[in-house]
Amino acid sequence: MTKHKDNQTEEKILIAAQQVFQAKGMDGARMQEIADEASINKAMLHYYYRSKQLLFEAVFNKAFALLAPQLNAILNDDSPLEQKIRSFTHNYISFMMKYPYLPGFIIQELHRNPKFIESIKNNVAFPNISKFKTQVEEEVEKGTIISVNAEQLFINILSLNVFPFVASPLIKAFTNVDDKAYKAMLEARKTAVSDFIINAIKK
């Protein structure tokens, strides 16, 4: 008798996998743990996802499909540049606090498989920074901000938002804080990063 994949079971697997990946990371997670979390047997899990890598990519794609449209909408709306920087930072950090393993996974995959970025970039909602660049150039021309390269500015914004998630164990060690205090620190960065960037480019 032919088996058929059930959407509810698949969703249950993805939710369970997200929880295990978030707690254990890609390397520390085990398929048996994910099966237990989803209340199914391991054979059923392998029927839906043949490997941990495929399951991780499914979890990532689901999360990225939620994040990318948000960031793309912010970068391409008609809000002032300062508000755009604040909205981008707030949304990115809020989202990554729910999916803290994603930045590390992207970096890991880019090193392991350089073509991975193409599968992300082909997503129709992949953030486009063309309007952001034009906006920065216009503000420079008007004299409201210092002469700054738009791409460099975007890299700075992205870096300041991404690094605390990629290097969380290192930062926790340097600052000597526990998980609860680190979450509070990340929450505070929504304002701190925005203020830092905006103050750095203001005339």
CSV table of C-alpha atoms in Angstrom, one decimal:
chain,number,residue,atom,x,y,z
A,1,MET,CA,0.0,0.0,0.0
A,2,THR,CA,1.4,3.4,-1.0
A,3,LYS,CA,2.0,5.9,1.7
A,4,HIS,CA,1.0,9.5,1.4
A,5,LYS,CA,2.6,12.4,3.1
A,6,ASP,CA,0.2,14.3,5.4
A,7,ASN,CA,0.5,18.1,5.7
A,8,GLN,CA,-0.3,18.1,9.4
A,9,THR,CA,2.4,15.5,10.2
A,10,GLU,CA,4.9,17.4,8.1
A,11,GLU,CA,4.1,20.6,10.0
A,12,LYS,CA,4.5,18.8,13.3
A,13,ILE,CA,7.9,17.5,12.2
A,14,LEU,CA,9.1,21.0,11.1
A,15,ILE,CA,7.9,22.5,14.5
A,16,ALA,CA,9.7,19.7,16.4
A,17,ALA,CA,12.8,20.1,14.3
A,18,GLN,CA,12.9,23.9,14.8
A,19,GLN,CA,12.8,23.3,18.6
A,20,VAL,CA,15.5,20.7,18.6
A,21,PHE,CA,17.8,22.7,16.2
A,22,GLN,CA,17.3,25.8,18.3
A,23,ALA,CA,18.2,23.9,21.5
A,24,LYS,CA,21.0,21.7,20.1
A,25,GLY,CA,22.2,23.3,16.9
A,26,MET,CA,22.7,21.5,13.6
A,27,ASP,CA,25.6,19.3,14.8
A,28,GLY,CA,24.1,18.5,18.2
A,29,ALA,CA,20.6,17.6,17.0
A,30,ARG,CA,19.7,13.9,16.4
A,31,MET,CA,16.9,12.6,14.2
A,32,GLN,CA,15.7,10.4,17.0
A,33,GLU,CA,15.3,13.5,19.2
A,34,ILE,CA,13.3,15.2,16.5
A,35,ALA,CA,11.1,12.1,16.0
A,36,ASP,CA,10.4,11.9,19.8
A,37,GLU,CA,9.6,15.6,19.9
A,38,ALA,CA,7.2,15.2,17.0
A,39,SER,CA,5.7,12.0,18.7
A,40,ILE,CA,6.4,9.9,15.7
A,41,ASN,CA,8.8,7.0,15.1
A,42,LYS,CA,12.1,7.5,13.4
A,43,ALA,CA,11.1,5.5,10.3
A,44,MET,CA,8.2,7.9,9.8
A,45,LEU,CA,10.6,10.9,10.1
A,46,HIS,CA,12.9,9.4,7.5
A,47,TYR,CA,9.9,8.9,5.2
A,48,TYR,CA,9.3,12.6,5.2
A,49,TYR,CA,13.0,13.7,5.4
A,50,ARG,CA,15.7,11.2,4.4
A,51,SER,CA,18.5,13.1,6.2
A,52,LYS,CA,19.1,15.7,8.9
A,53,GLN,CA,20.5,18.1,6.3
A,54,LEU,CA,17.3,18.0,4.2
A,55,LEU,CA,15.2,18.5,7.3
A,56,PHE,CA,17.4,21.5,8.4
A,57,GLU,CA,17.1,23.0,5.0
A,58,ALA,CA,13.3,22.6,5.1
A,59,VAL,CA,13.2,24.4,8.5
A,60,PHE,CA,15.5,27.1,7.2
A,61,ASN,CA,13.4,27.6,4.0
A,62,LYS,CA,10.2,27.9,6.0
A,63,ALA,CA,11.8,30.5,8.3
A,64,PHE,CA,13.5,32.4,5.5
A,65,ALA,CA,10.1,32.6,3.6
A,66,LEU,CA,8.8,34.5,6.6
A,67,LEU,CA,11.8,36.8,7.1
A,68,ALA,CA,12.7,37.7,3.6
A,69,PRO,CA,9.4,39.4,2.6
A,70,GLN,CA,9.5,41.5,5.9
A,71,LEU,CA,13.0,42.8,5.2
A,72,ASN,CA,12.3,43.3,1.5
A,73,ALA,CA,9.1,45.3,2.3
A,74,ILE,CA,11.1,47.6,4.7
A,75,LEU,CA,13.9,48.2,2.2
A,76,ASN,CA,11.5,49.1,-0.5
A,77,ASP,CA,8.9,51.1,1.3
A,78,ASP,CA,8.6,54.9,1.3
A,79,SER,CA,9.7,55.6,4.9
A,80,PRO,CA,12.5,58.0,5.7
A,81,LEU,CA,16.0,56.5,5.8
A,82,GLU,CA,16.3,56.8,9.6
A,83,GLN,CA,13.0,54.9,10.1
A,84,LYS,CA,14.1,52.3,7.6
A,85,ILE,CA,17.3,51.6,9.6
A,86,ARG,CA,15.3,51.3,12.8
A,87,SER,CA,12.6,49.1,11.2
A,88,PHE,CA,15.2,46.8,9.6
A,89,THR,CA,17.1,46.3,12.8
A,90,HIS,CA,14.0,45.8,15.0
A,91,ASN,CA,12.5,43.2,12.6
A,92,TYR,CA,15.7,41.4,12.0
A,93,ILE,CA,16.7,41.0,15.7
A,94,SER,CA,13.1,40.1,16.7
A,95,PHE,CA,13.0,37.4,14.1
A,96,MET,CA,16.4,36.0,14.9
A,97,MET,CA,15.6,35.8,18.6
A,98,LYS,CA,13.0,33.2,17.4
A,99,TYR,CA,15.3,31.5,15.0
A,100,PRO,CA,18.8,32.1,16.5
A,101,TYR,CA,20.4,29.2,14.6
A,102,LEU,CA,19.7,30.6,11.1
A,103,PRO,CA,22.7,33.0,10.7
A,104,GLY,CA,25.1,30.2,11.7
A,105,PHE,CA,23.5,27.8,9.4
A,106,ILE,CA,23.8,30.1,6.4
A,107,ILE,CA,27.5,30.7,7.1
A,108,GLN,CA,28.1,27.0,7.6
A,109,GLU,CA,26.3,26.2,4.3
A,110,LEU,CA,28.1,28.9,2.4
A,111,HIS,CA,31.4,27.4,3.4
A,112,ARG,CA,30.3,23.9,2.7
A,113,ASN,CA,28.3,24.6,-0.4
A,114,PRO,CA,29.1,28.0,-2.2
A,115,LYS,CA,26.1,27.4,-4.5
A,116,PHE,CA,23.7,27.5,-1.5
A,117,ILE,CA,23.3,31.3,-1.8
A,118,GLU,CA,21.9,30.8,-5.3
A,119,SER,CA,19.0,28.8,-3.9
A,120,ILE,CA,18.3,31.6,-1.5
A,121,LYS,CA,18.8,34.4,-4.0
A,122,ASN,CA,16.3,32.8,-6.4
A,123,ASN,CA,13.5,33.3,-3.8
A,124,VAL,CA,11.2,35.9,-5.2
A,125,ALA,CA,11.1,37.7,-1.9
A,126,PHE,CA,14.9,37.9,-1.5
A,127,PRO,CA,15.7,41.4,-0.2
A,128,ASN,CA,16.5,44.0,-2.9
A,129,ILE,CA,18.6,46.9,-1.8
A,130,SER,CA,18.3,49.0,-4.9
A,131,LYS,CA,15.8,51.5,-3.4
A,132,PHE,CA,17.8,51.7,-0.2
A,133,LYS,CA,20.9,52.6,-2.2
A,134,THR,CA,19.1,55.3,-4.1
A,135,GLN,CA,17.7,56.7,-0.9
A,136,VAL,CA,21.1,56.8,0.7
A,137,GLU,CA,22.6,58.5,-2.4
A,138,GLU,CA,19.8,61.1,-2.3
A,139,GLU,CA,20.3,61.9,1.4
A,140,VAL,CA,24.1,62.3,0.7
A,141,GLU,CA,23.3,64.7,-2.2
A,142,LYS,CA,20.9,66.7,0.0
A,143,GLY,CA,23.6,66.9,2.7
A,144,THR,CA,21.5,65.4,5.5
A,145,ILE,CA,24.0,62.6,6.0
A,146,ILE,CA,27.7,62.3,5.5
A,147,SER,CA,29.2,61.0,2.2
A,148,VAL,CA,28.8,57.2,2.7
A,149,ASN,CA,28.8,54.3,0.3
A,150,ALA,CA,25.3,52.7,0.3
A,151,GLU,CA,26.6,49.1,0.0
A,152,GLN,CA,29.1,49.7,2.9
A,153,LEU,CA,26.3,51.2,5.0
A,154,PHE,CA,24.1,48.1,4.4
A,155,ILE,CA,27.0,45.8,5.2
A,156,ASN,CA,27.5,47.7,8.5
A,157,ILE,CA,23.8,47.4,9.4
A,158,LEU,CA,23.7,43.7,8.5
A,159,SER,CA,27.0,42.9,10.3
A,160,LEU,CA,25.9,44.6,13.6
A,161,ASN,CA,22.7,42.7,13.5
A,162,VAL,CA,24.0,39.3,12.5
A,163,PHE,CA,27.2,39.0,14.6
A,164,PRO,CA,25.5,38.7,18.0
A,165,PHE,CA,23.7,35.6,16.8
A,166,VAL,CA,26.7,34.0,15.0
A,167,ALA,CA,29.1,34.6,17.9
A,168,SER,CA,26.7,34.3,20.9
A,169,PRO,CA,28.9,31.8,22.9
A,170,LEU,CA,31.9,34.1,22.5
A,171,ILE,CA,30.0,37.2,23.4
A,172,LYS,CA,28.4,35.5,26.4
A,173,ALA,CA,31.9,34.5,27.6
A,174,PHE,CA,33.3,38.0,27.1
A,175,THR,CA,30.4,39.7,28.9
A,176,ASN,CA,29.9,36.9,31.5
A,177,VAL,CA,26.1,36.8,31.1
A,178,ASP,CA,23.6,33.9,31.1
A,179,ASP,CA,21.0,33.2,28.5
A,180,LYS,CA,18.3,35.4,30.1
A,181,ALA,CA,20.7,38.4,30.3
A,182,TYR,CA,21.8,37.8,26.8
A,183,LYS,CA,18.3,37.9,25.5
A,184,ALA,CA,17.8,41.2,27.3
A,185,MET,CA,21.0,42.4,25.7
A,186,LEU,CA,19.7,41.4,22.2
A,187,GLU,CA,16.5,43.2,22.9
A,188,ALA,CA,18.4,46.4,23.8
A,189,ARG,CA,20.4,46.1,20.6
A,190,LYS,CA,17.3,46.9,18.6
A,191,THR,CA,17.7,50.5,19.8
A,192,ALA,CA,21.5,50.5,20.3
A,193,VAL,CA,22.4,49.4,16.7
A,194,SER,CA,19.9,51.8,15.2
A,195,ASP,CA,21.2,54.7,17.2
A,196,PHE,CA,24.8,53.8,16.5
A,197,ILE,CA,24.3,53.7,12.7
A,198,ILE,CA,22.1,56.8,12.5
A,199,ASN,CA,24.5,58.8,14.7
A,200,ALA,CA,27.4,57.6,12.6
A,201,ILE,CA,26.0,58.9,9.3
A,202,LYS,CA,24.3,62.1,10.5
A,203,LYS,CA,26.0,65.4,9.6
